[in-house]
Coordinates of N, CA, C and O in Angstrom, one line a residue:
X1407 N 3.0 -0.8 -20.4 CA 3.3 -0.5 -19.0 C 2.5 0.8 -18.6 O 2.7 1.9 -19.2
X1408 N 1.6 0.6 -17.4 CA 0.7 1.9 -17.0 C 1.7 2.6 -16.3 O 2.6 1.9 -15.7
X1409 N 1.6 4.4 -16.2 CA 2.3 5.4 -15.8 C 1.8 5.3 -14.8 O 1.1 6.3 -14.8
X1410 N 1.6 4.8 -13.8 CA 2.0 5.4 -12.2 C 1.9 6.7 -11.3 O 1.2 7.0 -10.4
X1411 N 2.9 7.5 -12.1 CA 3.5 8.8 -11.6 C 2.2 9.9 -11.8 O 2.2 11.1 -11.4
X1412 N 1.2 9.4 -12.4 CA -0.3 10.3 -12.9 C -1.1 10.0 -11.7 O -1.5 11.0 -11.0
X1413 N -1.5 8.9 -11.4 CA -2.5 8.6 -10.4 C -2.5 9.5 -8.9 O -1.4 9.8 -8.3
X1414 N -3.7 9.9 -8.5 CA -3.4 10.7 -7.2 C -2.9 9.7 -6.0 O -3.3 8.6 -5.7
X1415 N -2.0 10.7 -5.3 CA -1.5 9.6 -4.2 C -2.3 9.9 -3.0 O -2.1 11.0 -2.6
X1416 N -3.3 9.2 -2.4 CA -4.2 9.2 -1.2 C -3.6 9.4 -0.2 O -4.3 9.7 0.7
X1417 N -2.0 9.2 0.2 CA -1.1 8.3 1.2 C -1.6 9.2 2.1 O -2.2 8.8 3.1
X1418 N -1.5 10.1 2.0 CA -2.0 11.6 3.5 C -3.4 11.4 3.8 O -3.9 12.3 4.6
X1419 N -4.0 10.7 3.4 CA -5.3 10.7 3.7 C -5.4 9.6 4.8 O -6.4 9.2 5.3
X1420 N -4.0 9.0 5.0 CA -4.4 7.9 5.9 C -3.2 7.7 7.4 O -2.0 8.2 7.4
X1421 N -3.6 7.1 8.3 CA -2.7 6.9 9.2 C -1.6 5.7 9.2 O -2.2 4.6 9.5
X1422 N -0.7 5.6 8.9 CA 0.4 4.8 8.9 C 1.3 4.3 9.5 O 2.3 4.9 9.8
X1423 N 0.9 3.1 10.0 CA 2.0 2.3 11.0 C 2.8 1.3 10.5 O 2.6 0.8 9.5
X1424 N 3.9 1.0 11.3 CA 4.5 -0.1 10.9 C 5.0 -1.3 12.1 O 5.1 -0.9 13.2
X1425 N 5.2 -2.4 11.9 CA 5.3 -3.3 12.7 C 6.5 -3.4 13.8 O 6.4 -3.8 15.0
X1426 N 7.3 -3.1 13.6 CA 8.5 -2.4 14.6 C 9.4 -1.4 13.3 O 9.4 -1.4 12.1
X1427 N 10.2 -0.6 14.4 CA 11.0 0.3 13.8 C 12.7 0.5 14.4 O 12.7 0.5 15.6
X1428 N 13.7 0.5 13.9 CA 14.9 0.8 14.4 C 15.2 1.8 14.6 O 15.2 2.6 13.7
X1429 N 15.8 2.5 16.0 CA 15.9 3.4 16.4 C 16.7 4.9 15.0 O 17.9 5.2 14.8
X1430 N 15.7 5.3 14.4 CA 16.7 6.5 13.8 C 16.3 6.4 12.2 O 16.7 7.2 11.3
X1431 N 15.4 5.3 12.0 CA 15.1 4.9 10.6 C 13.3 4.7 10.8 O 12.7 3.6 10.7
X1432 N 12.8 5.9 11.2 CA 11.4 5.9 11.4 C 10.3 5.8 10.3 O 10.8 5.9 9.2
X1433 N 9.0 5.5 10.3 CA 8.1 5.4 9.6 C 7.9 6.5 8.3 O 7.6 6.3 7.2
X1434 N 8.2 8.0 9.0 CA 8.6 9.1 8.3 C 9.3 9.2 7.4 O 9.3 10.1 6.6
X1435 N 10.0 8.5 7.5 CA 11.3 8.6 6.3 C 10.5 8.0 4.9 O 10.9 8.2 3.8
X1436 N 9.5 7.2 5.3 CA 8.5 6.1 3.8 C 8.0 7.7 3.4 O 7.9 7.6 2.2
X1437 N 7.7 9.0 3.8 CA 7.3 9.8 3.5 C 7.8 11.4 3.2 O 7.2 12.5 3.0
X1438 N 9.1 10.8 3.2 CA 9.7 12.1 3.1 C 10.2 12.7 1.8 O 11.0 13.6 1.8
X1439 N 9.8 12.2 0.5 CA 9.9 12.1 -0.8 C 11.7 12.3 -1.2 O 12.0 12.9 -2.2
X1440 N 12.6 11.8 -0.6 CA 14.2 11.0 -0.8 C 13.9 9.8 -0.6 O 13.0 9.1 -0.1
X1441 N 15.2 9.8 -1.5 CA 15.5 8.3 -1.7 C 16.8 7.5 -0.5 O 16.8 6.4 0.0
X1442 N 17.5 8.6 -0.3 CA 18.7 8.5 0.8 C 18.4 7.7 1.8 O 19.1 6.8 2.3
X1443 N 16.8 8.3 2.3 CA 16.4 7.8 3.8 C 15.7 6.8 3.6 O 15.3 6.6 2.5
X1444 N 15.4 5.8 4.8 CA 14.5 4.7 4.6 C 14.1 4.1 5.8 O 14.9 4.2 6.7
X1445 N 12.8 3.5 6.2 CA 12.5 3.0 7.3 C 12.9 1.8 7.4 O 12.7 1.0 6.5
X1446 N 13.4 1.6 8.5 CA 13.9 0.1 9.1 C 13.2 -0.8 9.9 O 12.9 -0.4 11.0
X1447 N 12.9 -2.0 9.7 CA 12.1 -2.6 11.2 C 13.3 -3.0 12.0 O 14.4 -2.7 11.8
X1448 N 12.8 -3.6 12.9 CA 13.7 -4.2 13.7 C 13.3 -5.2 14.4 O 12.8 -4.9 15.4
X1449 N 13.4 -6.1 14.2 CA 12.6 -7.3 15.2 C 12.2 -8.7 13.9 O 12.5 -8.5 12.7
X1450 N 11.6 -9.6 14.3 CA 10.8 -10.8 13.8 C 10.4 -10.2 12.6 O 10.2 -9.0 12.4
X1451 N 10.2 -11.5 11.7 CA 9.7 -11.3 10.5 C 8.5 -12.1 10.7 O 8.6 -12.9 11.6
X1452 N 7.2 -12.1 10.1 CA 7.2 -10.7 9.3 C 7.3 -9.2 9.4 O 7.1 -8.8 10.6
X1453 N 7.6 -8.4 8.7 CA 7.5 -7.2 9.1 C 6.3 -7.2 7.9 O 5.8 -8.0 7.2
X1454 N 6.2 -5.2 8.5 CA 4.6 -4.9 7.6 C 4.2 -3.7 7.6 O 4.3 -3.4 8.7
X1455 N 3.8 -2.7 7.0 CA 3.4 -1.6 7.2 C 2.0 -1.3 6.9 O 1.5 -1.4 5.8
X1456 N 1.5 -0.9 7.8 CA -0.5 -0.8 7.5 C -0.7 0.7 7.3 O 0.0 1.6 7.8
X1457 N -2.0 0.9 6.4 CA -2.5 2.0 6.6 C -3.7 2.3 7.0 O -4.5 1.5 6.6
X1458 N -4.3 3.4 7.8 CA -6.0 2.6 7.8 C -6.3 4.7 7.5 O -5.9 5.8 7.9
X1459 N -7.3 4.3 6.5 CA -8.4 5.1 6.1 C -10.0 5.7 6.9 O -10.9 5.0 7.2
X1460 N -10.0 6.8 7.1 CA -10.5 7.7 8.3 C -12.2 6.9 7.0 O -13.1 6.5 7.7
X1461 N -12.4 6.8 6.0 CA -13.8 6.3 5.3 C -13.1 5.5 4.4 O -11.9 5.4 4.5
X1462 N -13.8 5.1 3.6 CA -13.6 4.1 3.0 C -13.1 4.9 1.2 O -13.6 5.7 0.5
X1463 N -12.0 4.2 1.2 CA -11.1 4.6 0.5 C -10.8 4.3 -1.3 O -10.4 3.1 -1.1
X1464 N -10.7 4.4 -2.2 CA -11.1 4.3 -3.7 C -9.4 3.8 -3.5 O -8.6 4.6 -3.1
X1465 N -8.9 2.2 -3.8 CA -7.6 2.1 -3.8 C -7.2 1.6 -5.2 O -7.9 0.7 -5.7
X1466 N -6.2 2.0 -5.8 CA -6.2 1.6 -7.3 C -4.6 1.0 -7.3 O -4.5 0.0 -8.0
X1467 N -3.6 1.2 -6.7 CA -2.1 0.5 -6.5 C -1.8 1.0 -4.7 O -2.2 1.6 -3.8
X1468 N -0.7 0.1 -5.1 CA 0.7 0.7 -3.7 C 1.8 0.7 -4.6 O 1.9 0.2 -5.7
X1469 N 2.8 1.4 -4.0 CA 3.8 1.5 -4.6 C 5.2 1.7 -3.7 O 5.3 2.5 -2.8
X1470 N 6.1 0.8 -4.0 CA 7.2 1.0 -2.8 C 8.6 1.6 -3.7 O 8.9 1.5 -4.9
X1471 N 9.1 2.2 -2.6 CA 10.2 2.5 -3.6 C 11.5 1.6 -2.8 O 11.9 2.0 -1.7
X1472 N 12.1 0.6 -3.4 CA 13.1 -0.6 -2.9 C 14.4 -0.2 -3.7 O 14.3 0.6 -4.7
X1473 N 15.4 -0.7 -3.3 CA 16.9 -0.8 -4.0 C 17.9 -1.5 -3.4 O 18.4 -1.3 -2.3
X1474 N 18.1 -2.7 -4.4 CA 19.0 -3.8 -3.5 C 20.0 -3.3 -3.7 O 20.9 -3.9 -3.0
X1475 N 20.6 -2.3 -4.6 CA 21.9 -2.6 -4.5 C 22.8 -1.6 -3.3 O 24.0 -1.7 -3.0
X1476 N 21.8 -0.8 -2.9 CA 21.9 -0.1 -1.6 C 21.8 -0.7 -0.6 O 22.7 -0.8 0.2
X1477 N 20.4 -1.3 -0.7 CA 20.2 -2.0 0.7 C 20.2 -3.7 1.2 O 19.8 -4.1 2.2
X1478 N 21.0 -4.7 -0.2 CA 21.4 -5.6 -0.1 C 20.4 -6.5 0.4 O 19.3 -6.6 0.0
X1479 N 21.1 -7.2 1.5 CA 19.7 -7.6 2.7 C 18.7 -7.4 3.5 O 18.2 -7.9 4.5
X1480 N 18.7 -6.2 2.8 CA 17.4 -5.5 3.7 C 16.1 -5.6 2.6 O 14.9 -5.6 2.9
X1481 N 16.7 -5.7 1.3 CA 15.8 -5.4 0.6 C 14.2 -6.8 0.3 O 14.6 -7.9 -0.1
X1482 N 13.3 -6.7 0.4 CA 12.0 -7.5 0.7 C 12.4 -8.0 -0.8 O 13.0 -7.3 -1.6
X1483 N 12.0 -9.6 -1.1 CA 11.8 -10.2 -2.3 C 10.2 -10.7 -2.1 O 9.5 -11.4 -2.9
X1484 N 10.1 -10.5 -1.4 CA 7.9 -11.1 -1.4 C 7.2 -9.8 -1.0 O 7.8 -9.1 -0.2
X1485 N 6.4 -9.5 -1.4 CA 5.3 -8.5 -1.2 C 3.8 -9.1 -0.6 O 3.3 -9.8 -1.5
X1486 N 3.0 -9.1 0.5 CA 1.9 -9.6 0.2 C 1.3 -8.3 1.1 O 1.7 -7.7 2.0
X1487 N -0.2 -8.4 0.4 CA -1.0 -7.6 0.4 C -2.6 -7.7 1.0 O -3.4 -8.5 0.5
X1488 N -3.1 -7.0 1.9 CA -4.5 -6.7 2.8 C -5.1 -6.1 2.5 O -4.8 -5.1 1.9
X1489 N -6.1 -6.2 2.9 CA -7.2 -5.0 3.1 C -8.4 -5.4 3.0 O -8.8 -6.4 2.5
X1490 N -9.2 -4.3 3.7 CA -10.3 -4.8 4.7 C -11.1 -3.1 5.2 O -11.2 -2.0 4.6
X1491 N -11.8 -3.7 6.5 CA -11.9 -2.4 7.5 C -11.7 -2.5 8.3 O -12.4 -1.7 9.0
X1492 N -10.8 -3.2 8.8 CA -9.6 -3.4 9.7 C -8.8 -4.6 9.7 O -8.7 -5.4 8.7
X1493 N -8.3 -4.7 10.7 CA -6.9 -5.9 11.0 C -8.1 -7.5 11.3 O -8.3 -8.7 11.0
X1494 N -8.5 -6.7 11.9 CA -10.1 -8.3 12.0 C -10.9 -9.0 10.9 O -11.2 -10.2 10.9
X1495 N -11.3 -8.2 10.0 CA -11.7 -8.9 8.5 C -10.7 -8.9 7.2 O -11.2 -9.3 6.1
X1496 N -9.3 -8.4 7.3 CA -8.8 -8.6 6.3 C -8.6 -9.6 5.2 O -8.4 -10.8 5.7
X1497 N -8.6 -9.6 4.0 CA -8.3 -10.3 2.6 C -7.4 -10.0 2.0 O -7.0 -8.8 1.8
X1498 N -6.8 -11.2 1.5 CA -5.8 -11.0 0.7 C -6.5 -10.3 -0.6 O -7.7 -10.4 -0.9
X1499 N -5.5 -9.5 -1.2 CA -5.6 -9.1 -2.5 C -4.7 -9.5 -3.5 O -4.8 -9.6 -4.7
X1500 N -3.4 -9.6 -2.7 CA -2.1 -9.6 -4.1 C -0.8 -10.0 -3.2 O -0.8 -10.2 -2.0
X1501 N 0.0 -10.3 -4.0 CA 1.3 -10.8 -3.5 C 2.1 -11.1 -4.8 O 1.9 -11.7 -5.8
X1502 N 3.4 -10.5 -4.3 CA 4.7 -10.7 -5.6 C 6.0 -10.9 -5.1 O 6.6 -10.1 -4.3
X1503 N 6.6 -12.3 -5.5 CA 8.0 -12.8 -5.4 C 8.3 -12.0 -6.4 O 7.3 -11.7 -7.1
X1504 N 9.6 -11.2 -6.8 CA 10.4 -10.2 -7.5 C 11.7 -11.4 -8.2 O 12.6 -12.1 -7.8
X1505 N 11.1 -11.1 -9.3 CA 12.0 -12.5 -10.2 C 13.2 -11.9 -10.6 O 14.0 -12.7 -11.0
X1506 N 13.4 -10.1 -10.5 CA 14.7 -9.7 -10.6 C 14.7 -8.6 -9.3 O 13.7 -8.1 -8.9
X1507 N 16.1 -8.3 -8.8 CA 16.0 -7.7 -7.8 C 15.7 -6.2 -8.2 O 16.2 -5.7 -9.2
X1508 N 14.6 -5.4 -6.9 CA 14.5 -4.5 -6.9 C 15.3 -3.3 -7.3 O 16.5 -3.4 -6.9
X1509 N 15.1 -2.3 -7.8 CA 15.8 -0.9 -7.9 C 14.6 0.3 -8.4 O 14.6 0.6 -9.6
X1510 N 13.8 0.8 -7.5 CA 13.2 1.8 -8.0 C 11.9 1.7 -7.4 O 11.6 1.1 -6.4
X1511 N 10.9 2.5 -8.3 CA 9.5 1.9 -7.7 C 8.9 0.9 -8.3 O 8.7 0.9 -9.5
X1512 N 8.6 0.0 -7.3 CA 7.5 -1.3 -7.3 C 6.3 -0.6 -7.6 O 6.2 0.5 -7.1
X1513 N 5.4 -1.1 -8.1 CA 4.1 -0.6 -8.3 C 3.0 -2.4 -8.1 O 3.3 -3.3 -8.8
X1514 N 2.0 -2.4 -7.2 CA 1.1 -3.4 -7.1 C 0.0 -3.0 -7.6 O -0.7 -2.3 -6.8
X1515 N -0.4 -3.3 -8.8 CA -1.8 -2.8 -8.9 C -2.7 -3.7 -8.6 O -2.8 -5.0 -8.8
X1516 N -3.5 -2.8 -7.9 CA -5.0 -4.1 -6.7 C -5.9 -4.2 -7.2 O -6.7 -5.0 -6.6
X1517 N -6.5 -3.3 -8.8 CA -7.6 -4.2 -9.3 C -7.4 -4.7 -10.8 O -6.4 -4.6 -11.5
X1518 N -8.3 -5.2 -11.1 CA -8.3 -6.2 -12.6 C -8.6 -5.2 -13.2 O -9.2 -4.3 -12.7
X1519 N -8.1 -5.2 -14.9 CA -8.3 -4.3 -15.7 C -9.6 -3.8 -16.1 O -9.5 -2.7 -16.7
X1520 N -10.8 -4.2 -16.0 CA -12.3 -4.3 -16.5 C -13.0 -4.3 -14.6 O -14.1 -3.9 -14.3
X1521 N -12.0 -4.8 -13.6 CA -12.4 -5.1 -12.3 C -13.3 -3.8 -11.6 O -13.5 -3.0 -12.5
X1522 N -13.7 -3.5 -10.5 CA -13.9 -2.1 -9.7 C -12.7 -2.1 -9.0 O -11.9 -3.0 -8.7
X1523 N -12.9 -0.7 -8.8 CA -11.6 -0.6 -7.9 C -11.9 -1.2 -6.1 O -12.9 -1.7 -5.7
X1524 N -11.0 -1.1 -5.4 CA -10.5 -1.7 -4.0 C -11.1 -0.2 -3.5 O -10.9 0.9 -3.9
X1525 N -11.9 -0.9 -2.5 CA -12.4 -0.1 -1.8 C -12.6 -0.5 -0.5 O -13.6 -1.3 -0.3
X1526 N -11.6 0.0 0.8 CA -10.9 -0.4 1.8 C -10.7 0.8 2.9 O -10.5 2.0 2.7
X1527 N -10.8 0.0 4.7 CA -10.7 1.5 5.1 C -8.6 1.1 5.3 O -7.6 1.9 5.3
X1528 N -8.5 -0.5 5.6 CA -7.1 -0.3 5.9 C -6.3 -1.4 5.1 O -6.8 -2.5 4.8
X1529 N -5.1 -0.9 4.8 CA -4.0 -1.6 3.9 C -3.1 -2.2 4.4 O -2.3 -1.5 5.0
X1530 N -2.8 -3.9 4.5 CA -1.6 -4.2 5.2 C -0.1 -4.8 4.5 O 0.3 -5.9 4.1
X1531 N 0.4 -3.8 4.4 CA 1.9 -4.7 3.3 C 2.3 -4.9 3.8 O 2.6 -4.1 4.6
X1532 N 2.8 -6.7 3.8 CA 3.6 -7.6 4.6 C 4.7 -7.9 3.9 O 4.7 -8.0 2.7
X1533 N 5.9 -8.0 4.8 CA 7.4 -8.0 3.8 C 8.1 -9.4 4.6 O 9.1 -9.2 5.3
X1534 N 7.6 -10.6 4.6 CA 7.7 -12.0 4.4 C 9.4 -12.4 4.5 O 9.9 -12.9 5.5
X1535 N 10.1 -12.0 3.3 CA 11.0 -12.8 3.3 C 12.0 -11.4 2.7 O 11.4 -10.5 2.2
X1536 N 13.6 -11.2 2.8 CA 14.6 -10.8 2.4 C 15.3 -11.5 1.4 O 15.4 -12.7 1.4
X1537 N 15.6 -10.9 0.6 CA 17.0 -11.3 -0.4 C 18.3 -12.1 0.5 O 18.8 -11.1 1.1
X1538 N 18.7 -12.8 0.7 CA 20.1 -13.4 1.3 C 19.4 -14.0 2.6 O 20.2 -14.3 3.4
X1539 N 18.2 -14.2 3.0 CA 18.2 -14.3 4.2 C 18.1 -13.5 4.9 O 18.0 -13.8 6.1
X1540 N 18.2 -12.2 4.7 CA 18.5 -11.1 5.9 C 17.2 -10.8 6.8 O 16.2 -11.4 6.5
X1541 N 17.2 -10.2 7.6 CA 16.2 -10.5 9.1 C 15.3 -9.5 8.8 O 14.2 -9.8 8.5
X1542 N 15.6 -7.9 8.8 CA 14.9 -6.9 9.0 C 15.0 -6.2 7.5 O 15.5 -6.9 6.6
X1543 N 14.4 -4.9 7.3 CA 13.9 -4.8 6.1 C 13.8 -3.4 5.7 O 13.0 -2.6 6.2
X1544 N 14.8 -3.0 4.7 CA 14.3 -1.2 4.6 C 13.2 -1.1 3.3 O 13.1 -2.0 2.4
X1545 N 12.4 0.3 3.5 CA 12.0 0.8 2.2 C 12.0 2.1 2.1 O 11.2 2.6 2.9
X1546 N 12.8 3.0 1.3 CA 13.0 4.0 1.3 C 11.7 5.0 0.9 O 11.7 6.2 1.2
X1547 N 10.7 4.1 0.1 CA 9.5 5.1 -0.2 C 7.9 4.6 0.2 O 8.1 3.9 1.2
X1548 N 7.1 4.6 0.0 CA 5.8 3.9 0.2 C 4.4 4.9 0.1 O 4.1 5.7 1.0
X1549 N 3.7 4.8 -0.9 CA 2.5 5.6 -1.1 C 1.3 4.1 -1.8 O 1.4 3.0 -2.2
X1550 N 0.4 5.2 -1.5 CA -1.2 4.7 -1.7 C -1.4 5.1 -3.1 O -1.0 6.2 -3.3
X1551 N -1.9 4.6 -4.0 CA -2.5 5.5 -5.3 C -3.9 5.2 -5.4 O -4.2 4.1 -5.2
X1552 N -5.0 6.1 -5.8 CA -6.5 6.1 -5.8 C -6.6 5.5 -7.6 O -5.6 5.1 -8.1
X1553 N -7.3 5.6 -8.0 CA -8.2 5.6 -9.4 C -7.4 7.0 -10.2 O -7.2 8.1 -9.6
X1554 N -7.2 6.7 -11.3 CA -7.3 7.7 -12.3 C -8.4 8.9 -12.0 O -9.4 8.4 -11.4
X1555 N -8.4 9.9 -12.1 CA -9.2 11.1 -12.1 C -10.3 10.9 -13.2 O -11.4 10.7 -12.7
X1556 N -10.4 10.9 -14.0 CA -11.2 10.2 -15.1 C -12.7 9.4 -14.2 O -13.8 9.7 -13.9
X1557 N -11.5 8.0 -13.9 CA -12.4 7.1 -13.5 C -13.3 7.9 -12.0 O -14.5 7.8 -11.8
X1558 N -12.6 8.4 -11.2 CA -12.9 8.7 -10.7 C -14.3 9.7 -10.6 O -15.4 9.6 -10.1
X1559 N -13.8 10.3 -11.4 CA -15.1 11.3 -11.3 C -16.2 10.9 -11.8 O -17.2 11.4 -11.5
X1560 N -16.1 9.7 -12.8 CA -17.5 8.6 -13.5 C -17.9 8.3 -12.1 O -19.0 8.7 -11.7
X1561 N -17.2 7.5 -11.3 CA -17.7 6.7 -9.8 C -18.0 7.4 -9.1 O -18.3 6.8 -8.1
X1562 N -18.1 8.8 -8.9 CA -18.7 9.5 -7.8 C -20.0 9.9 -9.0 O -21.0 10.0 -8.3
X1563 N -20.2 10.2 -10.0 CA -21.1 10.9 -11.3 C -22.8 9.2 -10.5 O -24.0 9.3 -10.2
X1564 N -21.7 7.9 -10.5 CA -22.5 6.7 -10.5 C -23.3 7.0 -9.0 O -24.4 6.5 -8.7
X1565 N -22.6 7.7 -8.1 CA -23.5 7.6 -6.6 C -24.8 8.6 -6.3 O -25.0 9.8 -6.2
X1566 N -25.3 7.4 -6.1 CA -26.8 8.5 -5.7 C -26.7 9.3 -4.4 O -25.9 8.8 -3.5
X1567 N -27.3 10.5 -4.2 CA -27.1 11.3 -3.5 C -27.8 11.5 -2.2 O -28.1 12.5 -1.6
X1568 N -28.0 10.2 -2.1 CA -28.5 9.7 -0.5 C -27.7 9.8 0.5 O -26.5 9.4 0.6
X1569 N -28.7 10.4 1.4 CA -27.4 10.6 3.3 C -28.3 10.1 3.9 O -28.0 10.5 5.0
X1570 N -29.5 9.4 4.1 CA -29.7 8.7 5.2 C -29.1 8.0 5.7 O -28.3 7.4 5.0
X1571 N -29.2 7.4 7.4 CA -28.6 6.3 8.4 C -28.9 5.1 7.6 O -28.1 4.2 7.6
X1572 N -30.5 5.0 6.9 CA -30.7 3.8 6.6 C -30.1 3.5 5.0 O -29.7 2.3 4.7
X1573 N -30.0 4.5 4.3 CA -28.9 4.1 3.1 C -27.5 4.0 3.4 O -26.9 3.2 2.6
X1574 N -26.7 4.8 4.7 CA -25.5 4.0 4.6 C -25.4 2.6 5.5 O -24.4 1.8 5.5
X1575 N -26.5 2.5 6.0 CA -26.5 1.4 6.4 C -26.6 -0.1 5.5 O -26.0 -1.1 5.7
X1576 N -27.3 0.2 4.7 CA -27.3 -0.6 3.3 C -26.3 -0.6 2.3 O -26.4 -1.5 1.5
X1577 N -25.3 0.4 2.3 CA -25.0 0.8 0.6 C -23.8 -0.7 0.6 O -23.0 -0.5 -0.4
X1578 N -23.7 -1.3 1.0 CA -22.5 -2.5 0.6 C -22.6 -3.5 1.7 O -22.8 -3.3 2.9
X1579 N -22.4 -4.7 1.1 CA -22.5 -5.6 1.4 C -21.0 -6.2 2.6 O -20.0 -5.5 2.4
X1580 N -20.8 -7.0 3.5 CA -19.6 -7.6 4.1 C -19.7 -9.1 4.5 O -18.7 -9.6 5.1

């Protein structure tokens, strides 16, 4: 089982929305590092929470922090997962039915073990379906995780140190 709790969390490096919210259970609360508090939607399913990245982003997990036995039917049993460079070209990456119910942090890791990492300006977690049926949906935590530091610093060691218009114009393919 990979440690999680090592990886740097990007989450501040990005702007975070969510698909509706209930009056008093705001988006802020996914970031307020308690467990007590939690954001609520309010409205149609799906719900979802995006993140979009000011450049393009080194993404290595997400991580939610869920607990059914708090939040009963609020709590998400499907996870599915986006990203892209925006809401217009998005791809799937991942998606998880939870074969036992949540309590703690979920961790999604978005690349293959030998894979490169996810390199994305925005993230969309869609929360699909509830435990019992229930309509709307809490999560009391929600962060971004980048690449190990390690790796990290190999993959920037790998970029050539070109700033022309015409090398960022070229450097990746879409």
């Amino acid at each position: 089982m990979e440690d999680y709790s090592k990886l740097p969390n990007i989450s501040s490096q990005g702007s975070w929305n969510v698909s509706t919210t209930k009056h008093g259970y705001g988006i802020e609360n996914l970031h307020d590092n308690s467990t007590e508090t939690f954001w609520q939607s309010d409205g149609q399913q799906p719900h979802s929470i995006s993140v979009q990245f000011p450049t393009r982003a080194q993404i290595y997990a997400v991580s939610l922090y869920l607990d059914t036995e708090k939040d009963e039917s609020y709590t998400p049993c499907k996870v599915t997962i986006y990203a892209g460079t925006g809401r217009h070209d998005m791809q799937f990456v991942k998606d998880q039915l939870f074969a036992t119910e949540p309590k703690g942090w979920v961790d999604f890791k978005l690349t293959d073990i030998d894979g490169p990492v996810l390199m994305a300006h925005f993230v969309l977690i869609e929360l699909p379906y509830n435990y019992d049926n229930g309509r709307d949906v809490r999560v009391r935590l929600a962060r971004v995780l980048g690449p190990p530091l390690r790796e990290q610093k190999f993959r920037n060691e790998l970029i050539l140190p070109y700033t022309s218009k015409e090398f960022y114009m070229y450097e990746s393919l879409r």
